PDB file of C-alpha atoms and ligand atoms in Angstrom:
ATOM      1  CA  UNK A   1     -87.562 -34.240  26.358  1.00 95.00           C
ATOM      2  CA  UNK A   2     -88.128 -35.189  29.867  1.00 97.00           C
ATOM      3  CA  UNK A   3     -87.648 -33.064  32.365  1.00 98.00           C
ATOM      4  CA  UNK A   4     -86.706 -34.004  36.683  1.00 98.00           C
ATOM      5  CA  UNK A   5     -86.833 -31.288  38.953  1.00 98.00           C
ATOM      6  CA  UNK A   6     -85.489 -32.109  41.916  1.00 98.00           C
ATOM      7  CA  UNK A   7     -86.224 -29.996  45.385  1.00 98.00           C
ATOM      8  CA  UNK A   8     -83.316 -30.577  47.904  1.00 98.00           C
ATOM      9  CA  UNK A   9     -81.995 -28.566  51.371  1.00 96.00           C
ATOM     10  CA  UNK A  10     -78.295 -29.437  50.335  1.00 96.00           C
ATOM     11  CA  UNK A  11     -79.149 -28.910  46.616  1.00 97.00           C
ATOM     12  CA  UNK A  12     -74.756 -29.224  46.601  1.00 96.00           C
ATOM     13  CA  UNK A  13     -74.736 -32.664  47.083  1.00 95.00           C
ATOM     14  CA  UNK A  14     -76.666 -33.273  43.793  1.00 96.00           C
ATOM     15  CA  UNK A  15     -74.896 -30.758  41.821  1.00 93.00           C
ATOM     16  CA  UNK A  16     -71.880 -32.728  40.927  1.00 91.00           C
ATOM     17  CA  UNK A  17     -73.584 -35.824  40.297  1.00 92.00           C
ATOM     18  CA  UNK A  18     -75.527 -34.335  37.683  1.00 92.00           C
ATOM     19  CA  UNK A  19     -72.588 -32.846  36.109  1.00 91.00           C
ATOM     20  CA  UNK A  20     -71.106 -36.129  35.182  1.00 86.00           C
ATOM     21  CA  UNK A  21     -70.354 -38.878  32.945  1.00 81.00           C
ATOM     22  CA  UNK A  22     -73.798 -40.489  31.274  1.00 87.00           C
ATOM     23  CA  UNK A  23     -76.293 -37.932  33.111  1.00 90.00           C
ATOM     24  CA  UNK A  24     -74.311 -34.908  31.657  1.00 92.00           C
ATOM     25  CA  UNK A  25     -74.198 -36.348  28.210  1.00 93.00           C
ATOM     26  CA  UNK A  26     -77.613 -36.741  28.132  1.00 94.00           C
ATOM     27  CA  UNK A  27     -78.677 -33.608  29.359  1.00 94.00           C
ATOM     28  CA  UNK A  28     -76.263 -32.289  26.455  1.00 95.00           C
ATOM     29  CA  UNK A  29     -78.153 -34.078  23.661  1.00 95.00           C
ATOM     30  CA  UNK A  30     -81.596 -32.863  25.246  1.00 96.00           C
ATOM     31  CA  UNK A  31     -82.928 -36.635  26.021  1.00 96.00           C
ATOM     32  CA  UNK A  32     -83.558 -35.233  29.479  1.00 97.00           C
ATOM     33  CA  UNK A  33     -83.152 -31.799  31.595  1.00 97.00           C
ATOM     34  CA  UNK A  34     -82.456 -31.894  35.324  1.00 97.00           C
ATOM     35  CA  UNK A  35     -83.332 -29.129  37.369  1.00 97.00           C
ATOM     36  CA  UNK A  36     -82.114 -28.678  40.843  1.00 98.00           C
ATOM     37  CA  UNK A  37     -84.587 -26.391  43.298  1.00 98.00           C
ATOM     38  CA  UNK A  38     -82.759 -24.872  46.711  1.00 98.00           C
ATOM     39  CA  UNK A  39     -85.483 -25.647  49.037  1.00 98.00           C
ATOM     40  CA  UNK A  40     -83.743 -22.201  51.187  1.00 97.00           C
ATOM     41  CA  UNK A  41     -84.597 -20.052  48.060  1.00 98.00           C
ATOM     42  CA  UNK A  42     -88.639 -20.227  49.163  1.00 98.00           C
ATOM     43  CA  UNK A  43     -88.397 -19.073  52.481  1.00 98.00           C
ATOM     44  CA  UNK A  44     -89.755 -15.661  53.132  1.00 94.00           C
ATOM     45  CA  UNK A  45     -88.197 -15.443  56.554  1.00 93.00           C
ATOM     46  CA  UNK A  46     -84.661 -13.161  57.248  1.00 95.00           C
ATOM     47  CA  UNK A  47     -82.531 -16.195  58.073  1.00 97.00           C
ATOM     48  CA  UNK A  48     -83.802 -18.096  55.195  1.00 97.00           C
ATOM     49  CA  UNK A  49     -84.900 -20.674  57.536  1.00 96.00           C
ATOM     50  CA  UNK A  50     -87.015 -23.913  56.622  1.00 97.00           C
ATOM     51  CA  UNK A  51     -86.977 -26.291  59.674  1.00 97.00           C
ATOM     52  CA  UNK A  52     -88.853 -26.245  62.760  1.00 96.00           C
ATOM     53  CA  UNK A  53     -89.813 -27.946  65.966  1.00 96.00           C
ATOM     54  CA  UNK A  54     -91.812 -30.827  65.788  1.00 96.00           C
ATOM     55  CA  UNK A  55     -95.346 -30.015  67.212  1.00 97.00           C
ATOM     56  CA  UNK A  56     -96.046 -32.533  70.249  1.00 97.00           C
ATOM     57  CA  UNK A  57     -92.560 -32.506  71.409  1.00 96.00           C
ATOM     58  CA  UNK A  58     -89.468 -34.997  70.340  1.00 93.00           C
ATOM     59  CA  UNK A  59     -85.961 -34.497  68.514  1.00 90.00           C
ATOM     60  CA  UNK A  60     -85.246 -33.145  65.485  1.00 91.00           C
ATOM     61  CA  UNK A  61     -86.950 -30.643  63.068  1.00 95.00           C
ATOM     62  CA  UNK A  62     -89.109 -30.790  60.522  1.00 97.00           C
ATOM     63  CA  UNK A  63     -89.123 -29.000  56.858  1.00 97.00           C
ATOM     64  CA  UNK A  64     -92.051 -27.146  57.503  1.00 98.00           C
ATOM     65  CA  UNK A  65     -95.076 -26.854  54.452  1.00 98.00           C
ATOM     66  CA  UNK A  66     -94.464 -23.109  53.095  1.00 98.00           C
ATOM     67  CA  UNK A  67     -91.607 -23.050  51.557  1.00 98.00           C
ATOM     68  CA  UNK A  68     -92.055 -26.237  49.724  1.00 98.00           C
ATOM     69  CA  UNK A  69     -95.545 -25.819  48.645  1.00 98.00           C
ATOM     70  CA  UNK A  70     -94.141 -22.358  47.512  1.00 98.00           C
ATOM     71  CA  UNK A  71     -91.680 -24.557  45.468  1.00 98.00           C
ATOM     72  CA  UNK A  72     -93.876 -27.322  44.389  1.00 99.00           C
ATOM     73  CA  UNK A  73     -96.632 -24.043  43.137  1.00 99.00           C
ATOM     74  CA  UNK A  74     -93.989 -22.609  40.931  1.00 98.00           C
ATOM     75  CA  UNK A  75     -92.731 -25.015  39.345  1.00 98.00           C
ATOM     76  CA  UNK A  76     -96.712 -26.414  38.929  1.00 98.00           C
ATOM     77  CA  UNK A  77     -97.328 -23.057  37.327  1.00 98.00           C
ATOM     78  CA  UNK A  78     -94.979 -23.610  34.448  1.00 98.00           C
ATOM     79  CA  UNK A  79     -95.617 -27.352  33.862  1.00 98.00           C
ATOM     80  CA  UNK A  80     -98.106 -30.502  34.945  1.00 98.00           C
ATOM     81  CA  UNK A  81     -96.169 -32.993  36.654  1.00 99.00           C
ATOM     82  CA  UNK A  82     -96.770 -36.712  35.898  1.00 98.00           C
ATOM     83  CA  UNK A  83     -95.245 -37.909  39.632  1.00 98.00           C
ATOM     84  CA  UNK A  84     -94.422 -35.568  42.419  1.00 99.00           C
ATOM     85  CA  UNK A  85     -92.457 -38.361  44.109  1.00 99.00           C
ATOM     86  CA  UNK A  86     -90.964 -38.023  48.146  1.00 98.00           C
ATOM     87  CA  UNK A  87     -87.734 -39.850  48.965  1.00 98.00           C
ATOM     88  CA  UNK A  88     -88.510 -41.480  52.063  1.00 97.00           C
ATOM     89  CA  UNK A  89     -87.491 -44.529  54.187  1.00 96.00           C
ATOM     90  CA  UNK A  90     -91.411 -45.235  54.606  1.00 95.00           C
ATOM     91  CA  UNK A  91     -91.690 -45.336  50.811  1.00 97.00           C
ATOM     92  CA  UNK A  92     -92.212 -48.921  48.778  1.00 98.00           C
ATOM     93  CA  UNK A  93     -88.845 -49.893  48.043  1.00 98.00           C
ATOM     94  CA  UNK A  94     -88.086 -48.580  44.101  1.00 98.00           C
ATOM     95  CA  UNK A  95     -87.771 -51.966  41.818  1.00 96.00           C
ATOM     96  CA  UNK A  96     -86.725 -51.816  38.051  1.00 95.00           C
ATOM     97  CA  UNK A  97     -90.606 -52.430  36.976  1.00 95.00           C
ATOM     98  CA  UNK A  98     -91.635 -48.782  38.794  1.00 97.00           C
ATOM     99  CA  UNK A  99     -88.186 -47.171  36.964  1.00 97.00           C
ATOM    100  CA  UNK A 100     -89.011 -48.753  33.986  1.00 96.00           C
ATOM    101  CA  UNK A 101     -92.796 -46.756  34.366  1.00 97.00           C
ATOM    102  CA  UNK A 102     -90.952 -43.755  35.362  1.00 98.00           C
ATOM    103  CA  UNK A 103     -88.526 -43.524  32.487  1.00 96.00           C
ATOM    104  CA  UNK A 104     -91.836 -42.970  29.870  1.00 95.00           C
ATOM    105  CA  UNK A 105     -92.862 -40.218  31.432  1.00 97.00           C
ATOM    106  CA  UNK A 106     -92.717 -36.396  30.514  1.00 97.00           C
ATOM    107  CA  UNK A 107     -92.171 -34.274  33.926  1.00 98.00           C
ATOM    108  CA  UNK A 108     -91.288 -35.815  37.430  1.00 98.00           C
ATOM    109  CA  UNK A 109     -90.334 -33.547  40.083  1.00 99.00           C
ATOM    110  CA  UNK A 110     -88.494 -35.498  43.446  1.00 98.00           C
ATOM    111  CA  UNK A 111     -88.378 -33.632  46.586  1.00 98.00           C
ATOM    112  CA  UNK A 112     -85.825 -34.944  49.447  1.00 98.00           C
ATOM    113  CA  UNK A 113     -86.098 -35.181  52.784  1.00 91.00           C
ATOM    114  CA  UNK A 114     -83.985 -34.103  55.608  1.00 86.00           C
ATOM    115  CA  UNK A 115     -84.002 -34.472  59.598  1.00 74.00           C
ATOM    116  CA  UNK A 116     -87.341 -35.831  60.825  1.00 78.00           C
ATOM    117  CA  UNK A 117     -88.812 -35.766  57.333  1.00 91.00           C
ATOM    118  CA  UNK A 118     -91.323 -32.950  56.244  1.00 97.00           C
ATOM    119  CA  UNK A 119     -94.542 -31.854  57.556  1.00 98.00           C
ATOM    120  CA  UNK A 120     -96.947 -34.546  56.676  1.00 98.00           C
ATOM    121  CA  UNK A 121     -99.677 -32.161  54.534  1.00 98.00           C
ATOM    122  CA  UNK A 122     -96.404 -31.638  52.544  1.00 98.00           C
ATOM    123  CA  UNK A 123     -97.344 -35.688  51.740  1.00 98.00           C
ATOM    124  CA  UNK A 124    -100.948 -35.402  51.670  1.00 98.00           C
ATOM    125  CA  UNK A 125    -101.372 -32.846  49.564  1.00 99.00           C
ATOM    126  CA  UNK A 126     -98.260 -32.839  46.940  1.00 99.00           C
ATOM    127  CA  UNK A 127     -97.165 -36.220  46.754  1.00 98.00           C
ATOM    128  CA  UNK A 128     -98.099 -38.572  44.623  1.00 98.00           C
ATOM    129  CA  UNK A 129     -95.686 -41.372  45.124  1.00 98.00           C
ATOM    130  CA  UNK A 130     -92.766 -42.474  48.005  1.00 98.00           C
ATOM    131  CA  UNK A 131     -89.855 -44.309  47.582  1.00 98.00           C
ATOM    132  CA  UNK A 132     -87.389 -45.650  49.457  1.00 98.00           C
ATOM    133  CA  UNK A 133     -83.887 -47.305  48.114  1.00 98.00           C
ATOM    134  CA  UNK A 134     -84.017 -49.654  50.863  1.00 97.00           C
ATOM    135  CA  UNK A 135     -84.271 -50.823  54.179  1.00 97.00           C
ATOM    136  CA  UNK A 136     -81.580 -48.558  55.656  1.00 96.00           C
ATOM    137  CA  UNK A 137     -81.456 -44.742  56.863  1.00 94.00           C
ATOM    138  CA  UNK A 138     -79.884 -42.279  55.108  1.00 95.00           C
ATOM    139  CA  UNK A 139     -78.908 -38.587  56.170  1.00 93.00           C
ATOM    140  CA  UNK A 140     -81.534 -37.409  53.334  1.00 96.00           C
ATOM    141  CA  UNK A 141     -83.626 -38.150  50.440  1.00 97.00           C
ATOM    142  CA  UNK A 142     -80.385 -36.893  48.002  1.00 98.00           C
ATOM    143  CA  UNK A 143     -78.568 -39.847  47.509  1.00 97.00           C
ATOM    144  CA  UNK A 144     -81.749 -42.021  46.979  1.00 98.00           C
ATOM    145  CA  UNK A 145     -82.987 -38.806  44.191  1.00 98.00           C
ATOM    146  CA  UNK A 146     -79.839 -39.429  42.646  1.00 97.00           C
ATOM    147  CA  UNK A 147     -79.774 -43.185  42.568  1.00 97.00           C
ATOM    148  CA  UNK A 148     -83.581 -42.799  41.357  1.00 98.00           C
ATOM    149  CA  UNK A 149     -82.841 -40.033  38.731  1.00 98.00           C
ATOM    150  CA  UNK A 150     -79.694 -41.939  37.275  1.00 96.00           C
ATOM    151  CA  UNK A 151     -81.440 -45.037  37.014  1.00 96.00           C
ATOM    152  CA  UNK A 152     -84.820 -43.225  35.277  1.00 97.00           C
ATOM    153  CA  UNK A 153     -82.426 -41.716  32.634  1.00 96.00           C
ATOM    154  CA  UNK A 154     -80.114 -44.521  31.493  1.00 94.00           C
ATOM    155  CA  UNK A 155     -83.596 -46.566  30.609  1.00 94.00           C
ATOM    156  CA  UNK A 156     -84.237 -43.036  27.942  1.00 93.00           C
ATOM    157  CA  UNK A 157     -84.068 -44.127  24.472  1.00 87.00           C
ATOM    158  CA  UNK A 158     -80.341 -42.833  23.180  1.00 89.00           C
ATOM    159  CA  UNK A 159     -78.879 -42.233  26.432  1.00 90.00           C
ATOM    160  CA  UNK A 160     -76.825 -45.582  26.610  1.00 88.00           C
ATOM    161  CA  UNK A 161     -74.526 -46.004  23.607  1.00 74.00           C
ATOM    162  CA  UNK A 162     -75.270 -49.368  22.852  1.00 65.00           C
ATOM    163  CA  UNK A 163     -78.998 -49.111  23.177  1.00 53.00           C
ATOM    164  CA  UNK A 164     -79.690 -52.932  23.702  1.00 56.00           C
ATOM    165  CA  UNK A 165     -77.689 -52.675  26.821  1.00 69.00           C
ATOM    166  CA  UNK A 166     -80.172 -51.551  29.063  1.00 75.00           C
ATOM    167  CA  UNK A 167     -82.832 -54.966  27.913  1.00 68.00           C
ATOM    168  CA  UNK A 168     -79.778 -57.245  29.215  1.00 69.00           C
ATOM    169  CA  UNK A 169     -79.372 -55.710  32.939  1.00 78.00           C
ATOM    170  CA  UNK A 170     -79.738 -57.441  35.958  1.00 77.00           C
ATOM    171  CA  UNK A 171     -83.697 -57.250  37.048  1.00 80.00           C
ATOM    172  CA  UNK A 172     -84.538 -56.341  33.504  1.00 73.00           C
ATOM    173  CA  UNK A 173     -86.386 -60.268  32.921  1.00 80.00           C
ATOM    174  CA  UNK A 174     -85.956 -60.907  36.323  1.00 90.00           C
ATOM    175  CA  UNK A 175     -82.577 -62.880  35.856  1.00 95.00           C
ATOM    176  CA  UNK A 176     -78.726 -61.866  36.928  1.00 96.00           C
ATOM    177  CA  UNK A 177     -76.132 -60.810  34.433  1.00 94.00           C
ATOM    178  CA  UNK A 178     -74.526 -63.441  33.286  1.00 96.00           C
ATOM    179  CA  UNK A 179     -70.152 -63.020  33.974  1.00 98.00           C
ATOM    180  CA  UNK A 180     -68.547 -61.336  30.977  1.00 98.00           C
ATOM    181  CA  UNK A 181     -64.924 -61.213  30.469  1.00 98.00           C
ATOM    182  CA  UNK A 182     -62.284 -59.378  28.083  1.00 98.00           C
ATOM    183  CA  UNK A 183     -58.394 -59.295  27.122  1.00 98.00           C
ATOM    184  CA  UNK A 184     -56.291 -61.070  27.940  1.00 98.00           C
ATOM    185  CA  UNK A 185     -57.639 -64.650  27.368  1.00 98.00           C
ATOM    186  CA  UNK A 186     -55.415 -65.685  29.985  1.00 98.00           C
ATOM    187  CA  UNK A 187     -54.631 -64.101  33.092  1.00 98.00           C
ATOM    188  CA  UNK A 188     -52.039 -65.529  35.162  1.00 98.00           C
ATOM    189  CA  UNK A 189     -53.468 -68.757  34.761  1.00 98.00           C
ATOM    190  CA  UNK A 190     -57.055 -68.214  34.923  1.00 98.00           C
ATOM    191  CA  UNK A 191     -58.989 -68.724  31.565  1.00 98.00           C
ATOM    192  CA  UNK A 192     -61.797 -67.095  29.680  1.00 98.00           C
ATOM    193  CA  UNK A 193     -64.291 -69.777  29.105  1.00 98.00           C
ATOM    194  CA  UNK A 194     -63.735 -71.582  25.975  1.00 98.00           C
ATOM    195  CA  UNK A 195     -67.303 -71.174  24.670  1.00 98.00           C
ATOM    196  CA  UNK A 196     -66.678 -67.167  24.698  1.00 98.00           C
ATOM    197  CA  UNK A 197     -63.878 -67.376  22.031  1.00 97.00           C
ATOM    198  CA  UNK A 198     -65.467 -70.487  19.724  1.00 98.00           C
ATOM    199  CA  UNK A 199     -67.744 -67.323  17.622  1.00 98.00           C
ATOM    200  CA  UNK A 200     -70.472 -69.729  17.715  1.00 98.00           C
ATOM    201  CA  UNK A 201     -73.201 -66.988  18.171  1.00 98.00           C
ATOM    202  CA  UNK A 202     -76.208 -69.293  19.328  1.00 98.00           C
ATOM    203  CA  UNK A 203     -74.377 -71.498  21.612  1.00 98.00           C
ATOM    204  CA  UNK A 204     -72.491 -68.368  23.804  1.00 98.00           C
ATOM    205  CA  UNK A 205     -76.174 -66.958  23.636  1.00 97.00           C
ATOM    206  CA  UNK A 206     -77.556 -70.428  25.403  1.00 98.00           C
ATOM    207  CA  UNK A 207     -74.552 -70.432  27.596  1.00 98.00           C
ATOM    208  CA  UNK A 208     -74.944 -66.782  29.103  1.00 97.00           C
ATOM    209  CA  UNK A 209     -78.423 -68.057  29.676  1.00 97.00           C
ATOM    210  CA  UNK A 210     -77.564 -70.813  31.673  1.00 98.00           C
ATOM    211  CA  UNK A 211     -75.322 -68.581  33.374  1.00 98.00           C
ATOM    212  CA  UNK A 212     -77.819 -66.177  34.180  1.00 97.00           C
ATOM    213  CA  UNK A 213     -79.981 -68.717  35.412  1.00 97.00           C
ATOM    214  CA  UNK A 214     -77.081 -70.243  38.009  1.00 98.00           C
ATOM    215  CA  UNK A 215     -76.528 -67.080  39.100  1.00 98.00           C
ATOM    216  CA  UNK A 216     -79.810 -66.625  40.185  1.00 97.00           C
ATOM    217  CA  UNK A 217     -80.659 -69.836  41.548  1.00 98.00           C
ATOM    218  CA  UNK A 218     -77.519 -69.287  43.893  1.00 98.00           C
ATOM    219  CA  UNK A 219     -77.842 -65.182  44.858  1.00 98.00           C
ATOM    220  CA  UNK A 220     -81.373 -64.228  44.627  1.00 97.00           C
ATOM    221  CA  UNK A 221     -83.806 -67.420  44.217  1.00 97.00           C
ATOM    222  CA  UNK A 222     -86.550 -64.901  45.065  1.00 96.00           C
ATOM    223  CA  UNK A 223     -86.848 -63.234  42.237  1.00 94.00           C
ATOM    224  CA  UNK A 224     -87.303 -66.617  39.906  1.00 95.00           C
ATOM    225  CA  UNK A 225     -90.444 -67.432  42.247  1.00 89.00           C
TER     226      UNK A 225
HETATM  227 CL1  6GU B 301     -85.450 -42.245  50.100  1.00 67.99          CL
HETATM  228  N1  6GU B 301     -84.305 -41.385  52.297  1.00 67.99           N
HETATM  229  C1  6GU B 301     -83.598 -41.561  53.415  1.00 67.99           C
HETATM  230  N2  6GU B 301     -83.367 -40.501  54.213  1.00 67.99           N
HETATM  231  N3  6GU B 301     -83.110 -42.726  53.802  1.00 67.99           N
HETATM  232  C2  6GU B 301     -83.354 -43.746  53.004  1.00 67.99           C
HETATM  233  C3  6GU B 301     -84.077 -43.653  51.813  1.00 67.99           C
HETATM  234  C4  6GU B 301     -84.558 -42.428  51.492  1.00 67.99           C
HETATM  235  N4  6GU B 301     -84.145 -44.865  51.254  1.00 67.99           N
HETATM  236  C5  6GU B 301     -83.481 -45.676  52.063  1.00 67.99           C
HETATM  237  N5  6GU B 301     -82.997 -45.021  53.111  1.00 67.99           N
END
């Protein structure tokens, strides 16, 4: 079974994400088990603080080392981790190739950012891999842990119910989804397309292929180079 711990601030925001829909069914039928770490539990200090000024000078704080290498140790005490990954706007951007890596392996523990970003030794000596979701800032590495995490775990063998599903995405051969389209045949006028309906099995395939390949001609004629 594989097995994402994830080391948050807000570990809230992830809870209920987790607790949902595909991701909770397959944590239910063991394909995967997703741990959530309260960065706030390692501190040693009264106020349970984590953050501090930035040496040199300049806004905002910075998760200091301690109480994440005290996380990162404890949980490396129990298991080896393939990836200790950092969700960070500096990180290469995540593409379907790296999730596709990600999904065969056995323990991956993500740790989010917050405010400036954590102490750099945090990086140097823990992490293994960055990511970013893209070229935009977000409040904190959570959102881009969950969008990471969700997109590891669909790719698990058994998770999706129809377990081709997951070879026809978007990105998967570097082509768009074709359109697809379901009851009723008409709608106010506007038609399924005829081929969709004719049950000739070869032809709809070479259609959704040409399809595919419009698409992404039109949207995203980078990824065909
Ligand atoms: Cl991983 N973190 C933050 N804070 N912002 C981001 C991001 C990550 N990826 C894109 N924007």
């Amino acid at each position: 079974m594989m097995r994402i711990d994830i080391l948050s601030c807000v570990p809230s925001l992830l809870d209920s994400f987790f607790a949902h829909s595909i991701l909770k069914r397959a944590q239910q039928a063991n394909h995967v088990q997703v741990v959530i770490h309260d960065i706030r539990d390692y501190s040693t200090n009264k106020h349970r603080t984590i953050d501090d000024y930035a040496f040199g000078g300049g806004a905002g704080m910075v998760l200091q080392i301690e109480p994440i290498a005290r996380c990162i140790r404890a949980l490396q005490s129990e298991r080896t981790y393939d990836e200790i990954i950092y969700l960070t706007p500096d990180g290469a951007q995540m593409q379907q190739r790296m999730v596709n890596q990600l999904s065969l392996k056995g323990n991956l523990m993500m740790l989010c950012g917050h405010y400036k970003g954590v102490d750099q030794r945090v990086r140097d000596m823990f992490v293994t891999k960055e990511l970013s979701i893209g070229d935009y800032v977000l409040s904190g590495g959570e959102l881009a842990a969950a969008v990471l995490a969700d997109a590891i775990i669909r790719l698990i063998p058994g998770v999706l119910n129809d377990e081709t599903s997951a070879l026809t995405d978007s990105f998967q051969d570097n082509l768009l989804a074709p359109p697809v389209y379901s009851r009723p045949a008409d709608f106010e006028g506007h038609k399924v397309p005829e081929i969709l309906m004719s049950g000739h099995e070869a032809k709809i395939e070479e259609w959704r292929y040409e399809q595919s390949l419009k698409r992404t001609k039109e949207r995203r004629p980078d990824l065909l180079q």
